[in-house]
Coordinates of C-alpha atoms in Angstrom, one line a residue:
Chain A
M264 CA 97.2 -44.1 -67.0
K265 CA 95.7 -47.0 -64.9
R266 CA 99.1 -48.4 -64.3
L267 CA 100.3 -44.9 -63.1
L268 CA 97.4 -44.6 -60.8
Y269 CA 98.1 -48.0 -59.4
L270 CA 101.7 -47.1 -58.8
F271 CA 100.7 -43.9 -57.0
V272 CA 98.3 -45.8 -54.7
I273 CA 101.0 -48.2 -53.8
L274 CA 103.6 -45.5 -53.2
S275 CA 101.1 -43.5 -51.1
F276 CA 100.4 -46.5 -49.0
I277 CA 104.0 -47.1 -48.4
A278 CA 104.6 -43.4 -47.5
A279 CA 101.6 -43.3 -45.2
G280 CA 101.8 -46.7 -43.6
C281 CA 105.4 -47.5 -42.8
S282 CA 108.0 -45.2 -43.9
Q283 CA 110.7 -44.0 -41.6
K284 CA 113.6 -46.5 -41.2
K285 CA 115.4 -46.5 -37.8
G286 CA 118.0 -48.7 -36.1
N287 CA 118.0 -52.5 -36.2
N288 CA 116.3 -52.6 -39.6
Y289 CA 113.0 -51.7 -38.0
I290 CA 110.5 -49.6 -39.8
R291 CA 108.5 -47.2 -37.6
A292 CA 104.9 -46.4 -38.3
S293 CA 104.6 -42.9 -39.6
Y294 CA 100.8 -42.2 -39.3
K295 CA 98.7 -41.2 -36.4
T296 CA 96.6 -43.7 -34.7
D297 CA 95.2 -44.6 -31.3
I298 CA 96.2 -47.8 -29.5
H299 CA 93.5 -49.0 -27.1
I300 CA 94.5 -51.2 -24.1
V301 CA 92.3 -52.8 -21.4
S302 CA 94.3 -53.9 -18.4
G303 CA 93.3 -55.7 -15.3
N304 CA 95.4 -56.8 -12.3
D305 CA 95.1 -59.0 -9.3
I306 CA 91.9 -60.7 -10.6
H307 CA 92.4 -63.3 -7.8
G308 CA 90.0 -65.9 -9.3
A309 CA 87.0 -63.6 -9.4
I310 CA 85.3 -65.6 -12.1
E311 CA 82.0 -64.1 -11.1
N312 CA 83.1 -60.7 -12.6
M313 CA 84.3 -62.2 -15.9
P314 CA 80.9 -61.8 -17.7
M315 CA 81.0 -58.1 -17.0
L316 CA 84.7 -57.8 -18.1
A317 CA 83.8 -59.7 -21.3
A318 CA 80.9 -57.2 -22.0
A319 CA 83.3 -54.3 -21.5
V320 CA 85.9 -55.8 -23.8
D321 CA 83.2 -56.6 -26.4
S322 CA 82.1 -52.9 -26.3
L323 CA 85.7 -51.6 -26.7
R324 CA 86.4 -54.1 -29.5
A325 CA 83.4 -52.7 -31.3
I326 CA 85.2 -49.4 -31.4
D327 CA 88.7 -50.9 -32.0
K328 CA 89.0 -54.5 -32.9
S329 CA 92.8 -54.2 -32.3
L330 CA 92.2 -53.7 -28.6
L331 CA 95.0 -55.2 -26.5
V332 CA 93.9 -57.0 -23.4
L333 CA 96.5 -57.4 -20.6
S334 CA 96.6 -58.8 -17.1
A335 CA 99.3 -57.7 -14.7
G336 CA 99.2 -61.0 -12.8
D337 CA 97.7 -62.7 -9.8
N338 CA 94.9 -64.2 -11.9
R339 CA 94.3 -67.0 -9.4
T340 CA 94.0 -67.5 -5.6
G341 CA 91.1 -66.1 -3.7
N342 CA 88.1 -68.1 -4.9
P343 CA 87.6 -71.8 -4.2
L344 CA 85.5 -72.2 -7.3
N345 CA 88.5 -71.3 -9.3
D346 CA 91.4 -72.5 -7.1
L347 CA 89.8 -75.9 -6.3
Y348 CA 88.6 -76.8 -9.7
T349 CA 89.4 -80.3 -11.0
I350 CA 92.4 -78.6 -12.7
P351 CA 93.0 -75.9 -10.1
A352 CA 92.8 -72.3 -11.4
F353 CA 91.7 -73.6 -14.9
P354 CA 88.3 -71.7 -14.9
M355 CA 90.1 -68.3 -14.9
V356 CA 92.4 -69.5 -17.7
A357 CA 89.5 -70.7 -19.8
L358 CA 87.6 -67.4 -19.3
M359 CA 90.7 -65.4 -20.1
N360 CA 91.1 -67.5 -23.3
Y361 CA 87.5 -66.9 -24.3
I362 CA 87.7 -63.1 -23.7
G363 CA 90.9 -63.1 -25.7
F364 CA 93.5 -61.8 -23.4
D365 CA 96.7 -61.0 -25.3
A366 CA 99.1 -61.5 -22.5
S367 CA 99.5 -61.8 -18.7
T368 CA 102.6 -61.5 -16.6
F369 CA 103.2 -63.8 -13.6
G370 CA 102.0 -62.5 -10.3
N371 CA 103.5 -63.9 -7.1
H372 CA 100.3 -65.9 -6.7
E373 CA 100.7 -67.7 -10.0
F374 CA 103.3 -69.6 -8.0
D375 CA 100.6 -70.8 -5.6
S376 CA 100.3 -73.5 -8.3
D377 CA 103.0 -76.0 -7.9
Q378 CA 105.4 -76.4 -10.8
P379 CA 103.5 -79.2 -12.7
L380 CA 100.3 -77.3 -12.4
L381 CA 101.8 -73.9 -13.4
S382 CA 103.2 -75.7 -16.5
K383 CA 99.8 -77.1 -17.3
L384 CA 98.0 -73.7 -16.8
V385 CA 100.6 -71.9 -19.0
T386 CA 100.1 -74.6 -21.7
L387 CA 96.3 -74.3 -21.5
S388 CA 96.5 -70.5 -21.9
N389 CA 95.9 -69.1 -25.4
F390 CA 97.9 -66.1 -24.4
P391 CA 101.6 -65.8 -23.4
Y392 CA 102.9 -65.2 -19.9
I393 CA 105.4 -62.4 -20.3
C394 CA 107.9 -62.3 -17.5
A395 CA 111.5 -61.5 -18.0
N396 CA 112.9 -62.2 -14.5
V397 CA 111.6 -65.8 -14.1
F398 CA 113.8 -68.6 -15.4
P399 CA 112.2 -72.1 -14.8
D400 CA 114.4 -75.1 -15.3
A401 CA 113.7 -76.6 -18.8
E402 CA 112.4 -79.9 -17.4
L403 CA 109.6 -78.0 -15.5
G404 CA 108.1 -77.1 -18.9
I405 CA 106.9 -73.7 -17.7
Q406 CA 107.0 -71.7 -20.9
N407 CA 107.1 -68.0 -20.1
I408 CA 108.7 -65.4 -22.4
P409 CA 110.5 -62.2 -21.5
Y410 CA 108.8 -59.9 -23.9
K411 CA 106.5 -59.9 -26.9
F412 CA 105.9 -57.6 -29.9
F413 CA 102.4 -56.9 -31.0
D414 CA 101.5 -55.4 -34.3
V415 CA 98.6 -53.1 -33.5
K416 CA 97.3 -51.4 -36.7
G417 CA 100.8 -51.3 -38.0
V418 CA 102.2 -49.9 -34.7
K419 CA 104.8 -52.0 -33.1
V420 CA 104.0 -52.5 -29.4
C421 CA 106.6 -54.2 -27.2
V422 CA 105.4 -55.6 -23.8
L423 CA 108.1 -56.5 -21.3
G424 CA 107.0 -58.4 -18.1
V425 CA 108.3 -58.5 -14.6
V426 CA 107.2 -60.0 -11.3
Q427 CA 107.7 -58.9 -7.7
L428 CA 110.5 -60.4 -5.6
G429 CA 110.4 -60.3 -1.8
I430 CA 113.3 -59.9 0.6
Q431 CA 114.3 -63.6 -0.1
G432 CA 114.7 -62.8 -3.8
T433 CA 111.7 -64.8 -4.8
P434 CA 108.0 -64.0 -5.3
D435 CA 105.9 -64.1 -2.1
S436 CA 104.5 -67.6 -2.4
N437 CA 105.0 -71.2 -1.2
P438 CA 108.8 -71.8 -1.3
D439 CA 108.2 -75.4 -2.3
H440 CA 106.6 -74.2 -5.5
L441 CA 109.6 -72.1 -6.4
K442 CA 112.1 -74.9 -6.5
G443 CA 113.8 -75.2 -9.9
I444 CA 113.0 -71.7 -10.8
R445 CA 115.6 -68.9 -10.8
F446 CA 114.6 -65.2 -10.4
E447 CA 116.5 -62.1 -11.3
G448 CA 116.1 -58.6 -9.9
V449 CA 113.6 -56.3 -11.6
E450 CA 115.8 -53.4 -12.2
E451 CA 118.7 -55.6 -13.5
T452 CA 116.2 -57.3 -15.8
I453 CA 114.8 -54.1 -17.2
N454 CA 118.3 -52.8 -17.9
K455 CA 119.0 -55.9 -20.0
Y456 CA 116.0 -55.3 -22.2
L457 CA 116.2 -51.5 -22.7
Y458 CA 117.5 -52.1 -26.3
L459 CA 113.9 -53.1 -27.1
R460 CA 113.0 -49.4 -26.9
D461 CA 114.7 -48.9 -30.3
Q462 CA 112.8 -51.7 -31.9
C463 CA 109.2 -50.5 -31.2
D464 CA 106.9 -47.6 -31.3
V465 CA 105.3 -48.3 -27.9
F466 CA 107.2 -49.8 -25.0
I467 CA 105.0 -51.2 -22.2
L468 CA 106.1 -52.7 -18.8
L469 CA 103.6 -55.3 -17.7
S470 CA 104.5 -55.3 -14.0
H471 CA 103.5 -57.2 -10.9
I472 CA 105.9 -55.3 -8.6
G473 CA 103.5 -52.9 -6.9
Y474 CA 102.7 -49.2 -7.2
E475 CA 105.8 -47.8 -5.3
D476 CA 108.2 -49.8 -7.4
D477 CA 106.3 -48.9 -10.6
C478 CA 106.9 -45.3 -9.7
A479 CA 110.6 -46.0 -9.0
M480 CA 110.9 -47.8 -12.4
A481 CA 109.3 -44.9 -14.1
E482 CA 111.8 -42.5 -12.6
K483 CA 114.7 -44.8 -13.6
F484 CA 113.4 -45.8 -17.0
P485 CA 111.6 -43.1 -18.9
Q486 CA 112.0 -45.3 -21.9
F487 CA 108.7 -46.9 -21.1
D488 CA 105.5 -45.2 -22.4
L489 CA 103.3 -47.1 -20.1
I490 CA 103.5 -49.3 -16.9
V491 CA 100.5 -51.6 -16.5
G492 CA 100.9 -52.4 -12.8
G493 CA 99.6 -54.9 -10.3
H494 CA 100.4 -56.4 -6.9
T495 CA 99.6 -53.7 -4.4
H496 CA 95.9 -53.4 -5.4
T497 CA 96.3 -49.7 -5.7
Q498 CA 93.4 -47.8 -7.1
I499 CA 94.8 -45.2 -9.5
E500 CA 92.2 -42.9 -10.9
G501 CA 92.7 -43.3 -14.7
G502 CA 96.5 -43.1 -14.9
E503 CA 99.3 -41.2 -13.3
L504 CA 102.2 -39.7 -15.1
H505 CA 105.6 -40.2 -13.4
N506 CA 108.6 -38.9 -15.3
G507 CA 106.5 -38.9 -18.4
V508 CA 105.6 -42.6 -17.9
L509 CA 101.9 -43.4 -17.5
I510 CA 101.2 -45.8 -14.6
T511 CA 97.9 -47.7 -14.2
Q512 CA 96.6 -50.1 -11.6
N513 CA 93.3 -51.0 -9.9
V514 CA 92.1 -52.7 -6.7
N515 CA 91.6 -56.4 -6.8
K516 CA 89.0 -58.9 -8.1
L517 CA 88.0 -56.9 -11.2
Q518 CA 86.3 -54.1 -9.3
R519 CA 87.6 -52.0 -12.1
V520 CA 89.9 -52.2 -15.1
T521 CA 91.8 -49.5 -16.9
H522 CA 91.2 -48.4 -20.5
T523 CA 94.3 -46.7 -21.8
I524 CA 94.5 -44.8 -25.1
L525 CA 98.0 -44.1 -26.5
T526 CA 98.1 -41.8 -29.5
V527 CA 101.0 -42.8 -31.8
E528 CA 102.3 -40.4 -34.4
N529 CA 105.3 -40.9 -36.6
G530 CA 106.5 -43.8 -34.4
K531 CA 106.2 -41.9 -31.2
V532 CA 103.6 -41.8 -28.4
T533 CA 102.3 -38.2 -28.5
G534 CA 99.2 -38.6 -26.3
K535 CA 98.4 -40.8 -23.2
R536 CA 95.1 -41.0 -21.4
A537 CA 93.4 -43.5 -19.2
E538 CA 90.1 -44.1 -17.6
N539 CA 88.7 -46.7 -15.2
I540 CA 85.9 -48.9 -16.2
E541 CA 83.6 -50.3 -13.4
I542 CA 83.4 -54.0 -13.8
A543 CA 82.1 -55.7 -10.6
S544 CA 79.1 -53.2 -10.3
S545 CA 78.3 -53.3 -14.1
K546 CA 74.9 -54.6 -15.2
N547 CA 76.3 -55.5 -18.7
K548 CA 77.2 -59.2 -19.0
N549 CA 78.3 -61.3 -21.9
P550 CA 75.7 -64.0 -21.7
F551 CA 77.9 -66.8 -23.1
V552 CA 80.6 -66.0 -20.5
A553 CA 77.9 -65.9 -17.8
Q554 CA 76.9 -69.5 -18.9
I555 CA 80.5 -70.7 -18.7
V556 CA 80.9 -69.1 -15.2
E557 CA 77.7 -70.9 -14.2
K558 CA 79.1 -74.2 -15.4
F559 CA 82.3 -73.6 -13.4
S560 CA 80.4 -72.7 -10.3
D561 CA 78.7 -76.1 -10.3
N562 CA 82.0 -77.6 -9.5
P563 CA 82.1 -81.4 -9.2
E564 CA 85.4 -81.1 -7.4
L565 CA 83.5 -79.8 -4.3
K566 CA 81.9 -83.2 -3.9
R567 CA 85.3 -85.0 -4.1
V568 CA 85.8 -87.3 -1.1
L569 CA 89.1 -86.5 0.7
A570 CA 88.9 -89.0 3.6
V571 CA 86.5 -91.2 5.4
A572 CA 85.6 -90.4 9.0
T573 CA 85.3 -93.8 10.7
A574 CA 83.5 -92.2 13.6
P575 CA 81.3 -89.0 13.8
F576 CA 82.6 -85.7 15.0
S577 CA 80.4 -84.4 17.8
T578 CA 82.1 -81.3 19.2
Y579 CA 83.8 -78.1 18.0
E580 CA 86.9 -79.3 19.8
E581 CA 87.2 -82.5 17.7
L582 CA 86.8 -80.5 14.5
G583 CA 89.2 -77.8 15.8
L584 CA 91.7 -80.5 16.6
L585 CA 91.5 -81.8 13.1
M586 CA 92.2 -78.3 11.7
C587 CA 95.1 -77.9 14.1
D588 CA 96.6 -81.3 13.2
A589 CA 96.5 -80.2 9.5
L590 CA 98.2 -76.9 10.3
K591 CA 100.8 -78.7 12.4
E592 CA 101.6 -81.6 10.1
M593 CA 101.4 -79.9 6.7
T594 CA 103.8 -77.2 7.8
H595 CA 106.1 -79.6 9.6
S596 CA 105.5 -77.6 12.9
E597 CA 105.4 -78.9 16.4
I598 CA 102.3 -77.0 17.4
G599 CA 99.2 -76.0 15.5
F600 CA 96.5 -73.6 16.8
T601 CA 93.3 -72.1 15.7
N602 CA 90.8 -69.7 17.3
M603 CA 87.5 -71.4 18.3
G604 CA 85.5 -69.0 16.2
G605 CA 87.4 -70.3 13.2
V606 CA 85.7 -73.7 13.5
R607 CA 82.4 -73.2 11.7
Y608 CA 80.4 -76.3 12.7
D609 CA 80.4 -78.8 15.5
T610 CA 79.2 -82.1 14.1
H611 CA 80.0 -84.2 11.1
P612 CA 78.6 -87.6 10.5
K613 CA 80.6 -90.8 10.1
G614 CA 81.4 -91.3 6.5
D615 CA 82.8 -89.1 3.6
F616 CA 84.6 -85.9 4.3
T617 CA 84.5 -83.9 1.1
V618 CA 86.1 -80.7 -0.3
D619 CA 82.8 -78.9 0.4
D620 CA 82.8 -80.1 4.0
V621 CA 86.3 -78.5 4.4
L622 CA 85.2 -75.2 2.8
R623 CA 82.2 -75.0 5.1
L624 CA 84.4 -75.8 8.2
D625 CA 87.1 -73.3 7.2
P626 CA 85.5 -70.8 4.8
F627 CA 87.6 -67.8 5.4
G628 CA 90.5 -68.3 3.0
N629 CA 92.9 -67.5 5.9
G630 CA 96.6 -67.7 5.3
V631 CA 98.9 -69.7 7.6
V632 CA 101.6 -68.1 9.7
I633 CA 104.7 -69.9 11.1
M634 CA 106.4 -68.7 14.3
E635 CA 109.3 -69.8 16.5
L636 CA 108.1 -69.3 20.1
T637 CA 109.1 -70.0 23.7
P638 CA 106.6 -71.7 26.0
K639 CA 105.9 -68.3 27.7
E640 CA 105.3 -66.7 24.3
I641 CA 102.9 -69.5 23.4
E642 CA 101.0 -69.1 26.7
D643 CA 100.7 -65.4 26.2
M644 CA 99.5 -65.9 22.6
L645 CA 96.9 -68.4 23.5
I646 CA 95.6 -66.2 26.3
A647 CA 95.5 -63.2 24.0
C648 CA 93.6 -65.3 21.5
F649 CA 91.1 -66.2 24.2
Y650 CA 90.3 -62.6 25.0
A651 CA 90.2 -61.6 21.3
D652 CA 87.8 -64.5 20.5
R653 CA 85.1 -63.5 22.9
N654 CA 86.5 -65.4 25.8
R655 CA 86.7 -68.7 24.0
F656 CA 90.0 -70.6 24.4
P657 CA 91.7 -71.6 21.1
Y658 CA 92.3 -75.2 20.1
T659 CA 95.8 -76.7 19.8
S660 CA 97.6 -79.7 18.4
G661 CA 100.9 -80.9 19.7
I662 CA 100.2 -79.5 23.1
K663 CA 97.4 -79.8 25.6
C664 CA 96.0 -76.8 27.5
D665 CA 94.7 -76.9 31.1
V666 CA 93.1 -73.5 31.8
E667 CA 91.5 -72.0 34.8
Y668 CA 89.1 -69.0 34.6
T669 CA 87.2 -66.8 36.9
A670 CA 83.6 -66.6 35.9
N671 CA 81.2 -63.7 35.1
A672 CA 77.7 -63.5 36.5
K673 CA 76.5 -66.0 33.9
N674 CA 79.2 -68.4 35.1
E675 CA 81.0 -68.0 31.8
P676 CA 84.8 -67.8 31.5
E677 CA 85.9 -64.2 32.2
K678 CA 89.6 -64.1 33.1
V679 CA 92.3 -66.6 32.7
V680 CA 94.0 -67.2 36.0
K681 CA 96.1 -70.2 35.2
L682 CA 97.2 -72.0 32.1
T683 CA 99.3 -75.1 32.0
L684 CA 100.7 -76.4 28.8
T685 CA 101.9 -80.0 28.4
T686 CA 103.1 -82.1 25.5
D687 CA 100.7 -84.7 24.1
D688 CA 102.2 -87.3 26.4
G689 CA 101.7 -85.1 29.5
K690 CA 105.2 -83.6 29.9
P691 CA 105.9 -79.9 30.6
L692 CA 107.2 -77.8 27.7
D693 CA 111.0 -77.2 27.7
P694 CA 111.4 -73.5 28.9
N695 CA 114.7 -73.2 27.0
K696 CA 113.3 -74.3 23.7
K697 CA 111.6 -72.4 20.9
Y698 CA 108.8 -74.4 19.3
K699 CA 107.7 -74.1 15.7
V700 CA 104.1 -73.0 15.8
A701 CA 101.6 -72.8 12.9
G702 CA 98.4 -70.8 13.2
N703 CA 95.8 -69.4 10.9
A704 CA 96.5 -65.8 10.0
Y705 CA 93.4 -64.5 11.7
A706 CA 94.1 -66.2 15.0
V707 CA 97.8 -65.1 14.9
T708 CA 96.7 -61.5 14.1
V709 CA 94.2 -61.1 16.9
S710 CA 96.5 -62.8 19.4
D711 CA 98.4 -59.6 20.1
S712 CA 100.9 -60.6 22.8
P713 CA 104.6 -60.0 23.3
R714 CA 106.8 -62.3 21.1
E715 CA 110.1 -61.9 19.5
D716 CA 109.0 -63.6 16.3
E717 CA 105.8 -62.2 14.7
G718 CA 106.1 -65.0 12.1
R719 CA 105.9 -65.3 8.4
E720 CA 103.3 -66.3 5.9
F721 CA 103.6 -70.0 5.0
G722 CA 102.3 -69.5 1.4
S723 CA 99.1 -71.7 1.6
I724 CA 95.6 -71.1 3.0
S725 CA 94.5 -73.2 5.9
S726 CA 91.7 -74.9 4.0
D727 CA 94.2 -76.1 1.4
L728 CA 96.3 -77.6 4.1
L729 CA 93.3 -79.4 5.5
I730 CA 92.4 -80.8 2.1
K731 CA 96.0 -82.1 1.6
F732 CA 96.0 -83.5 5.2
L733 CA 92.8 -85.4 4.7
T734 CA 93.9 -86.6 1.3
E735 CA 97.0 -88.1 2.9
K736 CA 95.2 -89.6 5.9
K737 CA 92.4 -91.3 3.9
Q738 CA 90.8 -92.3 7.2
I739 CA 90.2 -90.2 10.3
N740 CA 88.8 -90.7 13.8
Y741 CA 88.7 -87.8 16.2
S742 CA 85.9 -89.2 18.4
G743 CA 86.6 -88.3 22.1
R744 CA 89.9 -86.6 21.3
R745 CA 90.6 -83.5 23.5
C746 CA 93.2 -80.8 23.6
L747 CA 91.6 -78.5 26.1
T748 CA 90.6 -78.9 29.8
E749 CA 88.7 -75.9 31.2
H750 CA 87.9 -75.2 34.9
I751 CA 85.9 -72.3 36.4
V752 CA 87.4 -71.4 39.8
K753 CA 85.5 -69.6 42.5
Chain B
M178 CA 107.7 -56.6 10.2
I179 CA 106.6 -53.1 11.3
V180 CA 104.0 -51.1 9.3
K181 CA 102.1 -48.0 10.2
V182 CA 98.4 -47.6 10.5
N183 CA 97.2 -44.1 11.1
N184 CA 100.8 -43.2 11.9
E185 CA 101.0 -45.8 14.7
E186 CA 103.5 -48.7 14.5
V187 CA 102.0 -52.1 14.2
R188 CA 104.2 -55.2 14.5
I189 CA 102.8 -58.0 12.3
F190 CA 103.9 -61.2 10.6
K191 CA 105.8 -61.0 7.3
G192 CA 103.5 -61.5 4.4
A193 CA 100.5 -59.8 6.1
S194 CA 97.8 -58.1 4.1
V195 CA 96.2 -54.7 4.8
K196 CA 93.3 -56.5 6.6
H197 CA 95.7 -58.1 9.2
A198 CA 97.4 -54.8 10.0
L199 CA 94.0 -53.1 10.2
L200 CA 92.6 -55.8 12.5
R201 CA 95.5 -55.6 14.9
Y202 CA 95.3 -51.9 15.0
I203 CA 91.6 -51.7 15.6
L204 CA 91.8 -54.3 18.3
R205 CA 94.6 -52.4 19.9
I206 CA 92.7 -49.1 20.0
K207 CA 89.6 -51.1 21.1
A208 CA 87.5 -49.8 18.3
D209 CA 84.6 -51.8 16.7
V210 CA 85.8 -54.5 14.3
S211 CA 82.3 -55.6 13.2
N212 CA 82.3 -53.5 10.0
I213 CA 86.0 -53.8 9.3
E214 CA 85.6 -55.1 5.8
K215 CA 83.7 -52.0 4.8
L216 CA 86.4 -49.6 5.9
Q217 CA 88.1 -47.6 3.2
V218 CA 91.9 -47.8 3.4
K219 CA 94.4 -45.6 1.7
D220 CA 98.1 -46.0 1.1
C221 CA 100.7 -43.3 2.0
K222 CA 100.1 -41.5 -1.3
G223 CA 96.3 -41.3 -0.7
H224 CA 95.3 -44.1 -3.1
Q225 CA 92.5 -46.4 -2.2
I226 CA 93.7 -50.0 -1.7
D227 CA 91.7 -53.0 -0.9
Q228 CA 92.1 -55.1 2.2
D229 CA 93.7 -58.0 0.4
A230 CA 96.6 -55.8 -0.7
P231 CA 100.0 -57.1 0.5
L232 CA 102.1 -55.1 2.9
K233 CA 105.8 -54.9 3.3
E234 CA 108.1 -53.6 6.0
G235 CA 107.7 -49.9 6.5
D236 CA 104.4 -49.5 4.6
S237 CA 102.1 -46.9 5.9
I238 CA 98.3 -46.9 5.5
T239 CA 95.5 -44.8 6.8
V240 CA 91.9 -45.6 7.7
K241 CA 89.0 -43.4 8.8
L242 CA 87.1 -45.1 11.6

């Protein structure tokens, strides 16, 4: 009798737990269960919000310890405490490891790490990077995988990952960091992996392609149960159903994450719902994660000496010229320029120039824009910058500016009446030539003047270029250097 | 590239974010830029997006000033 009862229990378990056999020798789950997923996107180095995320994940794990935690990419870039750590972007990886992320896809900003660093970060991650349209050369050692199966309470969940490609056919990042990596189109890639649908109960696209393209993929590929999206920082209230596919995404820096519940019955998703969880404004923190964040915030890297100033800086212009030199040289341009308001202090003593000094001088995290401009377009842009920057003329490297103004009642510059540009050795610019000009993204944006080439993002922020510039120079002396001569005319 | 802010065309560099298009638009219409980071921006479908969100050619955003 006991033996019969035992046999009955075993048979019942098999019948209830994993019965129906389908294609590819895969056994579908045949009971009803809920799969819980927490997904974030475009975290952009917001380590300060990780204690609140950890608390939310802890609470959900208390309900369902099989919780899947996913990131739709762009985990780094946007916070110097993360991006300038001794191993850049490691704090976010360490915190994601501690929280127990199950997977991330690559966002375009993962490629802000150069190839050796990306390889290191992937190695240091306890979770896989799922990205099917990225093919790094073997010698780079970047170990991404195209998809992964997760066994969640006996339900087979397949996650396929993809990253955004811009018009060049590569993710929007520094082109130098993409060398040795091949990329394939998103749609073409998904088509290749559609067979996975028949090998799982739940098919998820972990996508860093943006909301619009997520919708397009949902229309083309109703095989997906869920698209966990990122890239466009789109706040979707809960989730949106497109062609039967649930799409989720949130604004950046962990303002919110999405908690998705998929009900799986007899190997099919029969229910989908999603809610947003407020993270950044939450008062609940995981105290241990808070301690780790505190540790990372006391970043010894900020004290690192980049170069030695052999003479003190004593004017905004000298420091502005340093910033412009970095823009020019590190982008291999002929001219660099920055708005005067972008230079945040006017003196620096003789001696060490540290990472912290750079971040105080250029704290805005501005991108860098490269343009090809005629001398007339350069003149117009610099004059537009003057008016947009409260009548303060921008600083330049590679050219010198001699500018005449009329004055207001306080004898301050009011209107530019004449601007003469010359090369560093005093020659006029060639009117038939287009010059390669690099400016910080803010200065370029506010300088709204007619030009054929609006430019393109270089793929680095200006403070990173200054850090690299100083590291290369080792010694600097800007004492007495000028790029700007100003006259008030009556 | 060209994007639209409140249905007006804005020419901006490739790779610009929402904040860049917004800044150029606000300067052009001579509105106040001092509280720009607090402005709520929506995409063409009416979703909230943050100002670091990337833009591509042809994107359209709206902002209430």
